Coordinates of C-alpha atoms in Angstrom, one line a residue:
X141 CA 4.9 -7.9 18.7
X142 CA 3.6 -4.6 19.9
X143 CA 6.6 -2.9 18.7
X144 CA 5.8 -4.3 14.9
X145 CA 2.5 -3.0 15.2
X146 CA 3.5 0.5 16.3
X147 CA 5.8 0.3 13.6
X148 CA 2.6 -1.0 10.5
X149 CA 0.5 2.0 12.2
X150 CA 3.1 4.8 12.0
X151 CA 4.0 3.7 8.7
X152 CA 0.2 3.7 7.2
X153 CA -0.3 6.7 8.9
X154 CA 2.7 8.5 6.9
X155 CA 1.3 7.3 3.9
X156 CA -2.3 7.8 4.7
X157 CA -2.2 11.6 5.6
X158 CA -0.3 12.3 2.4
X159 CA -2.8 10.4 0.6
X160 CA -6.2 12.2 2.1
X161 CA -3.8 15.2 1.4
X162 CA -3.9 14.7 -2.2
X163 CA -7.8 13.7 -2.0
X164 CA -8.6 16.9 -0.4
X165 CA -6.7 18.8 -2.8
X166 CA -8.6 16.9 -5.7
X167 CA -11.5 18.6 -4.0
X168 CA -10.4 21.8 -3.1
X169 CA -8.2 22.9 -6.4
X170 CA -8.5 20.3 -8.8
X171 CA -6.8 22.4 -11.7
X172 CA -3.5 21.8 -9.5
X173 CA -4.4 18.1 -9.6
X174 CA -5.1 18.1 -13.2
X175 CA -1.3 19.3 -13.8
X176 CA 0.3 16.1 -12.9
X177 CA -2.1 13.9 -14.9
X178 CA -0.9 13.0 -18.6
X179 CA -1.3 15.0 -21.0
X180 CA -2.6 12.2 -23.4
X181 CA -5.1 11.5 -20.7
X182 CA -5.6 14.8 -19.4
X183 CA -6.8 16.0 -22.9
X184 CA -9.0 13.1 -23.8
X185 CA -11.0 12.5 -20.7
X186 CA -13.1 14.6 -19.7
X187 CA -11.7 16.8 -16.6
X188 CA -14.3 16.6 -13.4
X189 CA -14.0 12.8 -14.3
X190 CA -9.9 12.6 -13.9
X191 CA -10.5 15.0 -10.2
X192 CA -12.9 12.6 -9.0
X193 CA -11.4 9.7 -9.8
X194 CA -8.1 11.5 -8.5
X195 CA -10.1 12.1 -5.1
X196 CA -11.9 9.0 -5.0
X197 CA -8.5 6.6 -5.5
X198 CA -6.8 8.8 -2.5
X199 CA -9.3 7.9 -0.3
X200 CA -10.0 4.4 -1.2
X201 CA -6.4 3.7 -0.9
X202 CA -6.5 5.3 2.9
X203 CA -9.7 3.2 4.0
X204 CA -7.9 -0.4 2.5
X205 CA -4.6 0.3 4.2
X206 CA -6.4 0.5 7.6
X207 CA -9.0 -2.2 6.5
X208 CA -6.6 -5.3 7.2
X209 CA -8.0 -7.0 4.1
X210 CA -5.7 -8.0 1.9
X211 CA -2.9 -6.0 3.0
X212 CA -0.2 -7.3 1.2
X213 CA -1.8 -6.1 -2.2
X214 CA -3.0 -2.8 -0.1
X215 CA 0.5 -1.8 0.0
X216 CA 1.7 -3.2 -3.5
X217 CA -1.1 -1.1 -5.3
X218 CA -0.1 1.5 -3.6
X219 CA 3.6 1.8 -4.6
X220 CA 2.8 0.7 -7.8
X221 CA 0.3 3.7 -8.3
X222 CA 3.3 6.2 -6.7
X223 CA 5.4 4.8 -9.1
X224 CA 3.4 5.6 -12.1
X225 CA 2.2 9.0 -10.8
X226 CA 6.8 9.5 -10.3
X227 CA 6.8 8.1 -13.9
X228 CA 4.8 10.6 -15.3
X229 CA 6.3 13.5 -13.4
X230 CA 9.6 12.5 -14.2
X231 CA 10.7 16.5 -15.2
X232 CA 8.6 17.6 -12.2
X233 CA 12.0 17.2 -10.0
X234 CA 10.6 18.5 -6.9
X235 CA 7.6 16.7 -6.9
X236 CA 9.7 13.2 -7.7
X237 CA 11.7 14.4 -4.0
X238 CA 8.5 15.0 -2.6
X239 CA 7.2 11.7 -3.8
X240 CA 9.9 9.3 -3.5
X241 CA 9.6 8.8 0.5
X242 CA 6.0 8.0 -0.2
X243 CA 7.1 5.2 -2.5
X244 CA 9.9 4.1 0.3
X245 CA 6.4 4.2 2.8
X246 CA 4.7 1.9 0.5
X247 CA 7.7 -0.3 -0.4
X248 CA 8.4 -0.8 3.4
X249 CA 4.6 -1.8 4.5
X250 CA 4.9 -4.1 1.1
X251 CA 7.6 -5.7 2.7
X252 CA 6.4 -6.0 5.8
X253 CA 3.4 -7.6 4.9
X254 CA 4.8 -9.9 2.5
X255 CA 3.5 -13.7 3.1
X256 CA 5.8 -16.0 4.6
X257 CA 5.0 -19.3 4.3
X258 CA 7.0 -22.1 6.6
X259 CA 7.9 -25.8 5.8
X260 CA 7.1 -28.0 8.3
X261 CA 8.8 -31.4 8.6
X262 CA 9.3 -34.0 10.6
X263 CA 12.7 -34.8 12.9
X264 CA 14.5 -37.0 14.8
X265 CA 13.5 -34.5 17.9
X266 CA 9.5 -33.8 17.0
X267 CA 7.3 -36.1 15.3
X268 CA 4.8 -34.6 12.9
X269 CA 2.1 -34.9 14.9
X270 CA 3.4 -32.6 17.6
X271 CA 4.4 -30.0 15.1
X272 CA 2.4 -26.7 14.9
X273 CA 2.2 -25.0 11.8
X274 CA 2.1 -21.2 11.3
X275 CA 0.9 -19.8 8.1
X276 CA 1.6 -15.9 8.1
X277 CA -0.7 -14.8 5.5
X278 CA -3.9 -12.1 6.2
X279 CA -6.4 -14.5 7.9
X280 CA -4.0 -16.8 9.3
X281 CA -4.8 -19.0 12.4
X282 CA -2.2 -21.8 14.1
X283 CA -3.4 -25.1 13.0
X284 CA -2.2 -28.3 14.6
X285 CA -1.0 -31.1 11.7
X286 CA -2.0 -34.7 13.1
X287 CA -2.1 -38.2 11.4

């Protein structure tokens, strides 16, 4: 148990120091940012809008990894976001190398939080009413089934 939790913390950390490195750099050159934007959306919107919203998703995405709410979804935005920023950038070679361990990060906690749930039945061996059932989502707690 402690090693799976060593293992969820190393992995958000990976993916949340690359992420408050790409909110800083919204902050601190946002015409860099503004290069791997769309171009549709990059010319139509206005620009301090598309850095701040740039900065502001970066960080938002660091503070629900680590907030334990929710973290299946936590993870799934997060690849899925990668994913379209990699879709985008697709001619941007070097920054689809640079991106795609990000995206392995992501797909990994995904995975690791994915919701299990268990079916619990009666046998010849336990009766129902000795059986103790485990749901393995977010705010799971062992509950006892009885008659």
């Amino acid at each position: 148990m402690l090693r799976n939790s060593i293992i969820n913390f190393t992995l958000k950390l990976g993916l949340s120091f690359s992420l408050f490195y790409a909110g800083l750099a919204a902050l601190i050159v946002p015409d860099h940012v503004l290069s791997f934007w769309p171009t549709f959306l990059s010319s139509n919107l206005n620009e301090s809008f598309l850095v701040f919203l740039s900065g502001i998703v970066c960080f938002g995405l660091i503070g629900w990894i680590f907030s334990k709410k929710i973290q299946f979804t936590s993870a799934v935005t997060t690849g899925i976001l990668i994913a379209l920023v990699g879709l985008f950038n697709l001619t941007n070679v070097p920054f689809i190398v640079d991106l795609a361990p990000l995206f392995f990060i992501s797909l990994a906690l995904s995975l690791r939080y994915y919701p299990r749930v268990r079916v619990v039945a009666q046998t010849k061996v336990t009766s129902l009413a000795t059986v103790t059932v485990h749901d393995d989502l977010d705010e799971a707690s062992p509950h006892t089934i009885s008659d």
